[in-house]
GROMACS .gro file of C-alpha atoms in nm:
model
  473
    1UNK     CA    1 -15.091 -12.860  -0.967
    2UNK     CA    2 -15.119 -12.489  -1.035
    3UNK     CA    3 -14.874 -12.363  -1.292
    4UNK     CA    4 -14.521 -12.322  -1.145
    5UNK     CA    5 -14.211 -12.164  -1.260
    6UNK     CA    6 -14.024 -12.387  -1.517
    7UNK     CA    7 -13.687 -12.354  -1.687
    8UNK     CA    8 -13.738 -12.529  -2.018
    9UNK     CA    9 -13.481 -12.638  -2.282
   10UNK     CA   10 -13.604 -12.807  -2.593
   11UNK     CA   11 -13.380 -12.974  -2.863
   12UNK     CA   12 -13.529 -13.104  -3.186
   13UNK     CA   13 -13.441 -13.468  -3.240
   14UNK     CA   14 -13.589 -13.504  -3.603
   15UNK     CA   15 -13.900 -13.674  -3.704
   16UNK     CA   16 -14.124 -13.481  -3.479
   17UNK     CA   17 -13.904 -13.588  -3.166
   18UNK     CA   18 -13.809 -13.352  -2.904
   19UNK     CA   19 -13.569 -13.368  -2.628
   20UNK     CA   20 -13.666 -13.160  -2.292
   21UNK     CA   21 -13.460 -13.067  -2.010
   22UNK     CA   22 -13.695 -12.909  -1.750
   23UNK     CA   23 -13.613 -12.754  -1.423
   24UNK     CA   24 -13.849 -12.677  -1.143
   25UNK     CA   25 -13.786 -12.372  -0.936
   26UNK     CA   26 -13.577 -12.453  -0.621
   27UNK     CA   27 -13.841 -12.285  -0.398
   28UNK     CA   28 -14.138 -12.470  -0.549
   29UNK     CA   29 -13.961 -12.813  -0.531
   30UNK     CA   30 -13.869 -12.752  -0.173
   31UNK     CA   31 -14.216 -12.663  -0.090
   32UNK     CA   32 -14.356 -12.971  -0.215
   33UNK     CA   33 -14.102 -13.160  -0.038
   34UNK     CA   34 -14.174 -12.994   0.292
   35UNK     CA   35 -14.552 -13.057   0.247
   36UNK     CA   36 -14.473 -13.414   0.187
   37UNK     CA   37 -14.246 -13.447   0.478
   38UNK     CA   38 -14.493 -13.273   0.711
   39UNK     CA   39 -14.763 -13.511   0.605
   40UNK     CA   40 -14.553 -13.817   0.697
   41UNK     CA   41 -14.446 -13.652   1.023
   42UNK     CA   42 -14.791 -13.614   1.125
   43UNK     CA   43 -14.895 -13.954   1.032
   44UNK     CA   44 -14.590 -14.190   1.094
   45UNK     CA   45 -14.537 -14.411   1.389
   46UNK     CA   46 -14.173 -14.397   1.516
   47UNK     CA   47 -14.031 -14.620   1.793
   48UNK     CA   48 -14.046 -14.423   2.099
   49UNK     CA   49 -14.279 -14.172   1.982
   50UNK     CA   50 -14.664 -14.161   1.970
   51UNK     CA   51 -14.792 -14.147   1.628
   52UNK     CA   52 -14.737 -13.820   1.443
   53UNK     CA   53 -14.528 -13.687   1.762
   54UNK     CA   54 -14.177 -13.761   1.629
   55UNK     CA   55 -13.972 -13.455   1.546
   56UNK     CA   56 -13.968 -13.332   1.203
   57UNK     CA   57 -13.593 -13.334   1.188
   58UNK     CA   58 -13.591 -13.704   1.291
   59UNK     CA   59 -13.838 -13.800   1.035
   60UNK     CA   60 -13.632 -13.618   0.769
   61UNK     CA   61 -13.312 -13.780   0.882
   62UNK     CA   62 -13.440 -14.115   0.871
   63UNK     CA   63 -13.697 -14.091   0.567
   64UNK     CA   64 -13.585 -13.763   0.386
   65UNK     CA   65 -13.456 -13.915   0.071
   66UNK     CA   66 -13.733 -14.143   0.001
   67UNK     CA   67 -13.990 -13.881   0.100
   68UNK     CA   68 -13.802 -13.650  -0.157
   69UNK     CA   69 -13.809 -13.931  -0.426
   70UNK     CA   70 -14.186 -13.961  -0.355
   71UNK     CA   71 -14.239 -13.593  -0.383
   72UNK     CA   72 -14.051 -13.582  -0.709
   73UNK     CA   73 -14.253 -13.905  -0.851
   74UNK     CA   74 -14.573 -13.712  -0.775
   75UNK     CA   75 -14.449 -13.390  -0.941
   76UNK     CA   76 -14.266 -13.539  -1.253
   77UNK     CA   77 -14.590 -13.616  -1.474
   78UNK     CA   78 -14.735 -13.256  -1.376
   79UNK     CA   79 -14.383 -13.085  -1.468
   80UNK     CA   80 -14.388 -13.265  -1.789
   81UNK     CA   81 -14.750 -13.194  -1.860
   82UNK     CA   82 -14.694 -12.820  -1.813
   83UNK     CA   83 -14.364 -12.813  -2.008
   84UNK     CA   84 -14.541 -12.975  -2.318
   85UNK     CA   85 -14.821 -12.711  -2.265
   86UNK     CA   86 -14.609 -12.427  -2.240
   87UNK     CA   87 -14.417 -12.540  -2.550
   88UNK     CA   88 -14.725 -12.613  -2.737
   89UNK     CA   89 -14.644 -12.970  -2.807
   90UNK     CA   90 -14.906 -13.230  -2.826
   91UNK     CA   91 -14.751 -13.552  -2.773
   92UNK     CA   92 -14.853 -13.891  -2.940
   93UNK     CA   93 -14.608 -14.106  -2.744
   94UNK     CA   94 -14.555 -14.134  -2.358
   95UNK     CA   95 -14.280 -13.930  -2.247
   96UNK     CA   96 -13.967 -14.113  -2.204
   97UNK     CA   97 -13.796 -14.007  -1.888
   98UNK     CA   98 -13.409 -14.023  -1.938
   99UNK     CA   99 -13.271 -13.879  -1.615
  100UNK     CA  100 -13.403 -13.730  -1.284
  101UNK     CA  101 -13.209 -13.504  -1.061
  102UNK     CA  102 -13.353 -13.391  -0.734
  103UNK     CA  103 -13.060 -13.252  -0.524
  104UNK     CA  104 -13.206 -12.937  -0.467
  105UNK     CA  105 -13.408 -12.841  -0.777
  106UNK     CA  106 -13.629 -13.103  -0.963
  107UNK     CA  107 -13.447 -13.152  -1.295
  108UNK     CA  108 -13.628 -13.392  -1.546
  109UNK     CA  109 -13.480 -13.487  -1.885
  110UNK     CA  110 -13.726 -13.655  -2.121
  111UNK     CA  111 -13.784 -13.748  -2.494
  112UNK     CA  112 -14.123 -13.734  -2.665
  113UNK     CA  113 -14.277 -13.735  -3.013
  114UNK     CA  114 -14.539 -13.489  -3.137
  115UNK     CA  115 -14.851 -13.484  -3.328
  116UNK     CA  116 -14.805 -13.373  -3.684
  117UNK     CA  117 -14.990 -13.061  -3.789
  118UNK     CA  118 -15.216 -13.123  -4.091
  119UNK     CA  119 -15.340 -12.794  -4.213
  120UNK     CA  120 -15.576 -12.930  -4.484
  121UNK     CA  121 -15.696 -13.274  -4.618
  122UNK     CA  122 -15.665 -13.273  -4.990
  123UNK     CA  123 -15.938 -13.449  -5.166
  124UNK     CA  124 -15.919 -13.288  -5.502
  125UNK     CA  125 -15.887 -13.543  -5.784
  126UNK     CA  126 -15.985 -13.818  -5.570
  127UNK     CA  127 -16.254 -14.051  -5.750
  128UNK     CA  128 -16.526 -14.233  -5.574
  129UNK     CA  129 -16.736 -14.481  -5.773
  130UNK     CA  130 -16.956 -14.750  -5.609
  131UNK     CA  131 -16.977 -15.048  -5.800
  132UNK     CA  132 -17.232 -15.289  -5.704
  133UNK     CA  133 -17.323 -15.639  -5.879
  134UNK     CA  134 -17.680 -15.756  -5.918
  135UNK     CA  135 -17.780 -16.063  -5.749
  136UNK     CA  136 -17.780 -16.359  -5.991
  137UNK     CA  137 -18.024 -16.624  -6.006
  138UNK     CA  138 -17.751 -16.890  -5.960
  139UNK     CA  139 -17.674 -16.728  -5.618
  140UNK     CA  140 -17.996 -16.762  -5.498
  141UNK     CA  141 -18.024 -17.117  -5.602
  142UNK     CA  142 -17.695 -17.194  -5.425
  143UNK     CA  143 -17.829 -17.046  -5.091
  144UNK     CA  144 -18.136 -17.246  -5.134
  145UNK     CA  145 -17.951 -17.557  -5.183
  146UNK     CA  146 -17.749 -17.475  -4.876
  147UNK     CA  147 -18.064 -17.467  -4.671
  148UNK     CA  148 -18.185 -17.795  -4.827
  149UNK     CA  149 -17.835 -17.930  -4.731
  150UNK     CA  150 -17.931 -17.887  -4.363
  151UNK     CA  151 -18.250 -18.097  -4.415
  152UNK     CA  152 -18.075 -18.364  -4.618
  153UNK     CA  153 -18.128 -18.732  -4.513
  154UNK     CA  154 -17.902 -19.049  -4.590
  155UNK     CA  155 -18.073 -19.346  -4.734
  156UNK     CA  156 -17.874 -19.668  -4.738
  157UNK     CA  157 -17.816 -19.839  -5.076
  158UNK     CA  158 -17.949 -20.169  -5.065
  159UNK     CA  159 -17.732 -20.321  -5.329
  160UNK     CA  160 -17.446 -20.491  -5.114
  161UNK     CA  161 -17.240 -20.558  -5.410
  162UNK     CA  162 -17.196 -20.195  -5.504
  163UNK     CA  163 -16.832 -20.096  -5.456
  164UNK     CA  164 -16.754 -19.753  -5.298
  165UNK     CA  165 -16.703 -19.479  -5.573
  166UNK     CA  166 -16.524 -19.164  -5.542
  167UNK     CA  167 -16.781 -18.913  -5.423
  168UNK     CA  168 -17.008 -19.173  -5.251
  169UNK     CA  169 -17.101 -19.098  -4.896
  170UNK     CA  170 -17.024 -19.389  -4.663
  171UNK     CA  171 -17.071 -19.456  -4.287
  172UNK     CA  172 -16.718 -19.577  -4.159
  173UNK     CA  173 -16.579 -19.746  -3.855
  174UNK     CA  174 -16.194 -19.683  -3.808
  175UNK     CA  175 -15.915 -19.725  -3.557
  176UNK     CA  176 -15.536 -19.598  -3.590
  177UNK     CA  177 -15.245 -19.743  -3.466
  178UNK     CA  178 -14.874 -19.638  -3.454
  179UNK     CA  179 -14.633 -19.883  -3.632
  180UNK     CA  180 -14.547 -20.048  -3.284
  181UNK     CA  181 -14.922 -20.100  -3.220
  182UNK     CA  182 -14.987 -19.791  -2.989
  183UNK     CA  183 -15.342 -19.675  -3.041
  184UNK     CA  184 -15.341 -19.320  -3.181
  185UNK     CA  185 -15.518 -19.082  -2.928
  186UNK     CA  186 -15.828 -18.946  -3.112
  187UNK     CA  187 -15.785 -19.204  -3.393
  188UNK     CA  188 -16.092 -19.404  -3.343
  189UNK     CA  189 -16.459 -19.359  -3.467
  190UNK     CA  190 -16.773 -19.542  -3.541
  191UNK     CA  191 -17.032 -19.467  -3.791
  192UNK     CA  192 -16.834 -19.172  -3.904
  193UNK     CA  193 -17.001 -19.013  -4.226
  194UNK     CA  194 -16.744 -18.938  -4.516
  195UNK     CA  195 -16.758 -18.844  -4.869
  196UNK     CA  196 -16.499 -19.096  -4.999
  197UNK     CA  197 -16.215 -19.029  -5.212
  198UNK     CA  198 -16.250 -18.649  -5.202
  199UNK     CA  199 -15.950 -18.541  -4.984
  200UNK     CA  200 -16.155 -18.488  -4.679
  201UNK     CA  201 -15.955 -18.738  -4.481
  202UNK     CA  202 -15.601 -18.872  -4.439
  203UNK     CA  203 -15.482 -18.934  -4.809
  204UNK     CA  204 -15.357 -19.281  -4.791
  205UNK     CA  205 -15.659 -19.400  -4.624
  206UNK     CA  206 -15.888 -19.194  -4.837
  207UNK     CA  207 -15.740 -19.347  -5.149
  208UNK     CA  208 -15.812 -19.697  -5.024
  209UNK     CA  209 -16.177 -19.645  -4.972
  210UNK     CA  210 -16.303 -19.671  -5.344
  211UNK     CA  211 -16.362 -20.034  -5.441
  212UNK     CA  212 -16.449 -20.147  -5.088
  213UNK     CA  213 -16.810 -20.272  -5.030
  214UNK     CA  214 -17.054 -20.251  -4.754
  215UNK     CA  215 -16.948 -20.469  -4.451
  216UNK     CA  216 -16.588 -20.511  -4.590
  217UNK     CA  217 -16.294 -20.468  -4.350
  218UNK     CA  218 -15.940 -20.366  -4.446
  219UNK     CA  219 -15.601 -20.271  -4.290
  220UNK     CA  220 -15.454 -19.951  -4.458
  221UNK     CA  221 -15.090 -19.841  -4.405
  222UNK     CA  222 -15.062 -19.471  -4.396
  223UNK     CA  223 -14.816 -19.189  -4.368
  224UNK     CA  224 -14.934 -18.866  -4.201
  225UNK     CA  225 -14.879 -18.548  -4.416
  226UNK     CA  226 -14.558 -18.340  -4.309
  227UNK     CA  227 -14.815 -18.046  -4.262
  228UNK     CA  228 -15.069 -18.254  -4.035
  229UNK     CA  229 -15.217 -18.026  -3.790
  230UNK     CA  230 -15.116 -18.256  -3.502
  231UNK     CA  231 -14.749 -18.194  -3.501
  232UNK     CA  232 -14.653 -18.521  -3.316
  233UNK     CA  233 -14.812 -18.713  -3.593
  234UNK     CA  234 -14.672 -18.503  -3.897
  235UNK     CA  235 -14.469 -18.748  -4.131
  236UNK     CA  236 -14.527 -19.040  -3.896
  237UNK     CA  237 -14.612 -19.409  -4.035
  238UNK     CA  238 -14.923 -19.575  -3.903
  239UNK     CA  239 -15.202 -19.819  -3.996
  240UNK     CA  240 -15.571 -19.792  -3.970
  241UNK     CA  241 -15.827 -20.076  -3.934
  242UNK     CA  242 -16.127 -19.962  -4.145
  243UNK     CA  243 -16.473 -20.106  -4.203
  244UNK     CA  244 -16.749 -19.975  -4.442
  245UNK     CA  245 -17.059 -19.997  -4.258
  246UNK     CA  246 -17.290 -19.889  -4.532
  247UNK     CA  247 -17.312 -19.686  -4.863
  248UNK     CA  248 -17.576 -19.418  -4.842
  249UNK     CA  249 -17.710 -19.154  -5.105
  250UNK     CA  250 -17.841 -18.817  -5.015
  251UNK     CA  251 -18.220 -18.744  -5.029
  252UNK     CA  252 -18.320 -18.380  -5.043
  253UNK     CA  253 -18.649 -18.261  -4.917
  254UNK     CA  254 -18.874 -18.090  -5.151
  255UNK     CA  255 -18.878 -17.719  -5.125
  256UNK     CA  256 -19.228 -17.635  -5.010
  257UNK     CA  257 -19.404 -17.344  -4.815
  258UNK     CA  258 -19.425 -17.558  -4.509
  259UNK     CA  259 -19.034 -17.600  -4.531
  260UNK     CA  260 -18.986 -17.231  -4.588
  261UNK     CA  261 -19.187 -17.141  -4.280
  262UNK     CA  262 -18.980 -17.400  -4.079
  263UNK     CA  263 -18.637 -17.294  -4.180
  264UNK     CA  264 -18.702 -16.903  -4.220
  265UNK     CA  265 -19.024 -16.812  -4.052
  266UNK     CA  266 -19.168 -16.693  -4.399
  267UNK     CA  267 -19.493 -16.790  -4.549
  268UNK     CA  268 -19.401 -16.911  -4.915
  269UNK     CA  269 -19.109 -17.017  -5.119
  270UNK     CA  270 -19.125 -16.713  -5.297
  271UNK     CA  271 -19.083 -16.513  -4.973
  272UNK     CA  272 -18.780 -16.719  -4.879
  273UNK     CA  273 -18.618 -16.663  -5.220
  274UNK     CA  274 -18.702 -16.283  -5.185
  275UNK     CA  275 -18.543 -16.293  -4.831
  276UNK     CA  276 -18.229 -16.454  -4.972
  277UNK     CA  277 -18.207 -16.207  -5.259
  278UNK     CA  278 -18.236 -15.903  -5.016
  279UNK     CA  279 -17.962 -16.058  -4.796
  280UNK     CA  280 -17.726 -16.121  -5.084
  281UNK     CA  281 -17.807 -15.760  -5.233
  282UNK     CA  282 -17.712 -15.631  -4.871
  283UNK     CA  283 -17.400 -15.823  -4.858
  284UNK     CA  284 -17.285 -15.727  -5.211
  285UNK     CA  285 -17.358 -15.361  -5.125
  286UNK     CA  286 -17.154 -15.384  -4.801
  287UNK     CA  287 -16.871 -15.569  -4.985
  288UNK     CA  288 -16.888 -15.295  -5.259
  289UNK     CA  289 -16.876 -15.002  -4.987
  290UNK     CA  290 -16.571 -15.164  -4.825
  291UNK     CA  291 -16.397 -15.173  -5.172
  292UNK     CA  292 -16.481 -14.799  -5.213
  293UNK     CA  293 -16.361 -14.713  -4.878
  294UNK     CA  294 -16.028 -14.902  -4.934
  295UNK     CA  295 -15.987 -14.745  -5.279
  296UNK     CA  296 -16.070 -14.389  -5.159
  297UNK     CA  297 -15.826 -14.430  -4.865
  298UNK     CA  298 -15.541 -14.536  -5.077
  299UNK     CA  299 -15.588 -14.220  -5.293
  300UNK     CA  300 -15.615 -14.005  -4.972
  301UNK     CA  301 -15.269 -14.144  -4.870
  302UNK     CA  302 -15.124 -14.049  -5.202
  303UNK     CA  303 -15.286 -13.707  -5.202
  304UNK     CA  304 -15.163 -13.611  -4.848
  305UNK     CA  305 -14.789 -13.704  -4.801
  306UNK     CA  306 -14.663 -13.347  -4.729
  307UNK     CA  307 -14.670 -13.364  -4.355
  308UNK     CA  308 -14.402 -13.538  -4.134
  309UNK     CA  309 -14.462 -13.854  -3.914
  310UNK     CA  310 -14.358 -13.916  -3.567
  311UNK     CA  311 -14.054 -14.125  -3.583
  312UNK     CA  312 -14.107 -14.359  -3.282
  313UNK     CA  313 -14.457 -14.450  -3.397
  314UNK     CA  314 -14.337 -14.535  -3.747
  315UNK     CA  315 -14.042 -14.739  -3.595
  316UNK     CA  316 -14.274 -14.919  -3.353
  317UNK     CA  317 -14.514 -15.024  -3.645
  318UNK     CA  318 -14.220 -15.137  -3.857
  319UNK     CA  319 -14.103 -15.368  -3.564
  320UNK     CA  320 -14.458 -15.510  -3.543
  321UNK     CA  321 -14.476 -15.563  -3.939
  322UNK     CA  322 -14.129 -15.736  -3.940
  323UNK     CA  323 -14.256 -15.987  -3.667
  324UNK     CA  324 -14.574 -16.072  -3.869
  325UNK     CA  325 -14.411 -16.068  -4.207
  326UNK     CA  326 -14.045 -16.196  -4.174
  327UNK     CA  327 -14.044 -16.290  -4.547
  328UNK     CA  328 -14.090 -15.936  -4.674
  329UNK     CA  329 -13.799 -15.691  -4.735
  330UNK     CA  330 -13.764 -15.416  -4.490
  331UNK     CA  331 -13.809 -15.126  -4.747
  332UNK     CA  332 -14.143 -15.258  -4.833
  333UNK     CA  333 -14.241 -15.291  -4.477
  334UNK     CA  334 -14.104 -14.930  -4.401
  335UNK     CA  335 -14.329 -14.782  -4.663
  336UNK     CA  336 -14.635 -14.976  -4.538
  337UNK     CA  337 -14.547 -14.869  -4.178
  338UNK     CA  338 -14.534 -14.500  -4.295
  339UNK     CA  339 -14.885 -14.553  -4.465
  340UNK     CA  340 -15.049 -14.686  -4.165
  341UNK     CA  341 -14.927 -14.411  -3.932
  342UNK     CA  342 -15.009 -14.150  -4.206
  343UNK     CA  343 -15.350 -14.300  -4.242
  344UNK     CA  344 -15.402 -14.285  -3.869
  345UNK     CA  345 -15.343 -13.916  -3.840
  346UNK     CA  346 -15.551 -13.839  -4.143
  347UNK     CA  347 -15.852 -14.013  -4.000
  348UNK     CA  348 -15.810 -13.842  -3.678
  349UNK     CA  349 -15.783 -13.503  -3.855
  350UNK     CA  350 -16.125 -13.586  -4.018
  351UNK     CA  351 -16.251 -13.683  -3.666
  352UNK     CA  352 -16.152 -13.349  -3.549
  353UNK     CA  353 -16.335 -13.172  -3.830
  354UNK     CA  354 -16.636 -13.384  -3.865
  355UNK     CA  355 -16.690 -13.474  -3.474
  356UNK     CA  356 -16.759 -13.830  -3.567
  357UNK     CA  357 -16.989 -14.014  -3.312
  358UNK     CA  358 -17.024 -14.392  -3.347
  359UNK     CA  359 -17.201 -14.474  -3.014
  360UNK     CA  360 -17.544 -14.529  -3.189
  361UNK     CA  361 -17.382 -14.756  -3.450
  362UNK     CA  362 -17.186 -14.949  -3.173
  363UNK     CA  363 -17.498 -15.003  -2.993
  364UNK     CA  364 -17.681 -15.154  -3.295
  365UNK     CA  365 -17.383 -15.380  -3.365
  366UNK     CA  366 -17.390 -15.515  -3.009
  367UNK     CA  367 -17.740 -15.552  -3.014
  368UNK     CA  368 -17.695 -15.785  -3.322
  369UNK     CA  369 -17.458 -15.987  -3.137
  370UNK     CA  370 -17.702 -16.021  -2.841
  371UNK     CA  371 -17.943 -16.176  -3.082
  372UNK     CA  372 -17.696 -16.414  -3.203
  373UNK     CA  373 -17.574 -16.514  -2.882
  374UNK     CA  374 -17.916 -16.511  -2.706
  375UNK     CA  375 -17.818 -16.270  -2.441
  376UNK     CA  376 -17.927 -15.925  -2.321
  377UNK     CA  377 -17.729 -15.626  -2.477
  378UNK     CA  378 -17.571 -15.555  -2.142
  379UNK     CA  379 -17.431 -15.897  -2.107
  380UNK     CA  380 -17.326 -15.911  -2.446
  381UNK     CA  381 -17.139 -15.582  -2.436
  382UNK     CA  382 -16.946 -15.696  -2.128
  383UNK     CA  383 -16.834 -16.019  -2.280
  384UNK     CA  384 -16.712 -15.837  -2.605
  385UNK     CA  385 -16.524 -15.611  -2.393
  386UNK     CA  386 -16.382 -15.879  -2.217
  387UNK     CA  387 -16.236 -16.073  -2.511
  388UNK     CA  388 -16.130 -15.743  -2.678
  389UNK     CA  389 -16.385 -15.763  -2.960
  390UNK     CA  390 -16.571 -15.431  -2.841
  391UNK     CA  391 -16.266 -15.212  -2.904
  392UNK     CA  392 -16.215 -15.369  -3.229
  393UNK     CA  393 -16.563 -15.309  -3.339
  394UNK     CA  394 -16.545 -14.946  -3.224
  395UNK     CA  395 -16.234 -14.901  -3.415
  396UNK     CA  396 -16.371 -15.044  -3.727
  397UNK     CA  397 -16.671 -14.835  -3.718
  398UNK     CA  398 -16.498 -14.534  -3.644
  399UNK     CA  399 -16.268 -14.583  -3.958
  400UNK     CA  400 -16.555 -14.670  -4.168
  401UNK     CA  401 -16.732 -14.334  -4.070
  402UNK     CA  402 -16.429 -14.130  -4.114
  403UNK     CA  403 -16.383 -14.264  -4.472
  404UNK     CA  404 -16.746 -14.216  -4.546
  405UNK     CA  405 -16.695 -13.849  -4.444
  406UNK     CA  406 -16.410 -13.826  -4.713
  407UNK     CA  407 -16.637 -13.996  -4.966
  408UNK     CA  408 -16.910 -13.738  -4.886
  409UNK     CA  409 -16.643 -13.460  -4.944
  410UNK     CA  410 -16.538 -13.619  -5.274
  411UNK     CA  411 -16.912 -13.628  -5.377
  412UNK     CA  412 -16.966 -13.256  -5.268
  413UNK     CA  413 -16.662 -13.168  -5.468
  414UNK     CA  414 -16.826 -13.336  -5.778
  415UNK     CA  415 -17.148 -13.145  -5.724
  416UNK     CA  416 -16.948 -12.811  -5.675
  417UNK     CA  417 -16.761 -12.860  -6.014
  418UNK     CA  418 -17.089 -12.939  -6.185
  419UNK     CA  419 -17.256 -12.625  -6.038
  420UNK     CA  420 -16.919 -12.403  -6.133
  421UNK     CA  421 -16.929 -12.544  -6.495
  422UNK     CA  422 -17.297 -12.472  -6.505
  423UNK     CA  423 -17.236 -12.110  -6.371
  424UNK     CA  424 -16.954 -12.073  -6.595
  425UNK     CA  425 -17.170 -12.178  -6.902
  426UNK     CA  426 -17.470 -11.959  -6.784
  427UNK     CA  427 -17.339 -11.596  -6.900
  428UNK     CA  428 -17.275 -11.726  -7.257
  429UNK     CA  429 -17.638 -11.853  -7.264
  430UNK     CA  430 -17.748 -11.535  -7.121
  431UNK     CA  431 -17.531 -11.354  -7.405
  432UNK     CA  432 -17.683 -11.560  -7.660
  433UNK     CA  433 -18.031 -11.487  -7.528
  434UNK     CA  434 -17.940 -11.121  -7.506
  435UNK     CA  435 -17.835 -11.128  -7.879
  436UNK     CA  436 -18.149 -11.314  -7.963
  437UNK     CA  437 -18.352 -11.043  -7.786
  438UNK     CA  438 -18.167 -10.749  -7.958
  439UNK     CA  439 -18.230 -10.912  -8.296
  440UNK     CA  440 -18.581 -10.960  -8.203
  441UNK     CA  441 -18.618 -10.589  -8.089
  442UNK     CA  442 -18.443 -10.484  -8.396
  443UNK     CA  443 -18.691 -10.690  -8.613
  444UNK     CA  444 -18.966 -10.548  -8.415
  445UNK     CA  445 -18.847 -10.194  -8.457
  446UNK     CA  446 -18.804 -10.255  -8.824
  447UNK     CA  447 -19.144 -10.386  -8.844
  448UNK     CA  448 -19.285 -10.069  -8.666
  449UNK     CA  449 -19.101  -9.861  -8.879
  450UNK     CA  450 -19.226 -10.036  -9.191
  451UNK     CA  451 -19.565 -10.041  -9.061
  452UNK     CA  452 -19.558  -9.665  -8.997
  453UNK     CA  453 -19.430  -9.604  -9.340
  454UNK     CA  454 -19.722  -9.795  -9.486
  455UNK     CA  455 -19.959  -9.621  -9.287
  456UNK     CA  456 -19.820  -9.272  -9.360
  457UNK     CA  457 -19.829  -9.361  -9.755
  458UNK     CA  458 -20.212  -9.492  -9.706
  459UNK     CA  459 -20.307  -9.165  -9.518
  460UNK     CA  460 -20.132  -8.941  -9.785
  461UNK     CA  461 -20.299  -9.133 -10.066
  462UNK     CA  462 -20.643  -9.100  -9.876
  463UNK     CA  463 -20.589  -8.736  -9.848
  464UNK     CA  464 -20.501  -8.694 -10.190
  465UNK     CA  465 -20.812  -8.867 -10.312
  466UNK     CA  466 -21.044  -8.665 -10.078
  467UNK     CA  467 -20.886  -8.344 -10.219
  468UNK     CA  468 -20.950  -8.481 -10.590
  469UNK     CA  469 -21.311  -8.547 -10.510
  470UNK     CA  470 -21.348  -8.203 -10.367
  471UNK     CA  471 -21.218  -8.026 -10.671
  472UNK     CA  472 -21.459  -8.230 -10.891
  473UNK     CA  473 -21.754  -8.123 -10.676
   0.00000   0.00000   0.00000
C-alpha cells in the first residue's frame, strides 16, 4: 500500500507501551472499498444474472457490509504499519487491536509496546577470566574403565553354597502380583542381571536378596514407594516370587592395542589415552567458556540497567516463570523476568553492532548430529527442525556468539588500558632520558672545556720553553 493520509493520536501507557488512535482519510478508505466492491461485482455469480453482470448497486446492497469489512481487514495491518513508521515506533509485541470503526472512515484503536533504545553497552569494569582445569590422570583412568565396562563378561561362581552379598551381580527370575493375586503388568522377567542390595530395584525386594543362594526361590512381600514412577502402583502392597539363577562376577578384558583399535579405531593404548585426554580437555574448556559467558552476562546485566523495558514482555515472562516455579516468591520471579528481558535486548544490541552470523557454526553442529544419527545433513536438518531442536540450537549458538563478542570487548578494554598506562609512563621515561642526556652533554662539555684548558696550558708552556731556548742561543 502506498502511504496514505492518516490522522494519528498517540498516548503513552507507561513501560514503553503506546495507545494509538488512527483514522484513515475518508477518501482513501472509500476508494479501497469501491475497488473491492468492483472486484466482487465483476466476479460474483448472483441468481438471475450471468457471472459479473449483476448491477453494482445490487451487489453493494446484498454484500456491501461484508465487503467493507474485508476491505478494512486488508487495510488494518498496513495502516498500523504506516502509523508506527510515521511515529518512529519499533514494536516488540504484536499490535493489540482494541476497536475498529468503519462507518465512513476507517478508525483503528490499538496498543503496542516499543523496543527500548540502548545508546551504548557498558563493559567498563567487567572482568573476564577463563579458568580451565588440567585433565587429571584419575579422569583418564575412569574413562578407560568405562570402555572396559562395555566389554565386561560375567562368569558364574561355581560355589553353590556362596550366599548373595551386597554388591554381588546375580541373574534373577521374578514375577510380581498384587495382594489379590493379579499379575502386575510388566512385573515379570527372566535372567534379569542385577547388582544386589544397592538400591537399583524395589527396596523391599532388593533388601531380601542378600543371603539367598543360587537356585533358591522365595516369596517377598513389598510395598511400592510413594514416589514410584508408575503412579497406579505408588504405595501399593504386592508380592514377588523370585529365584536366584546364578551369582556371577565381572571379568574385565585386558586393555591391549587390539582392544584400543576395536573400540576407538586407534593403533595403541597410548593413542587411546591421548584421545581420551584430548576429549576431556576439550570438554573442560567448553565448560570453562560457558561459565565465563555466564559470569560475564551477569556482570553485563548489572552494568546496563538504565534503559526501560517493555511491560508486556516482562509480564508475559513473569507469568511463564510462575507456572514453572510455583514455589518461588513473585518478587524474586519478577526480578528474574526483568533480567531475562533485559538480557534479550542487550544481546540484540550486540547483534546489531557486530552483525553476528551463525550460519556456518549451525551447519557444523548439524553435520555433527548427522554423523551421530547416521543420516545425511539435509535429512538431519529437517528432522531437527520438525522436533524444534534446530531453532534451539540456533538460539544457543547466537547467544554464545553475542557473549563472545562482549568478552572480546572486555579483552580489548584491558589491552587499551595497558596501552594507555604504558603511554602515560612513557613521557616520564623520556624526561628521565632527557635529563640523563643533559647530564651527559654537560659532562661532555665540561670534559671538552677541561681538555681545552689543559691543551692551552701545554701550548703556553711549550712556547715559553722555545723562547727560553732562543735566548740562550
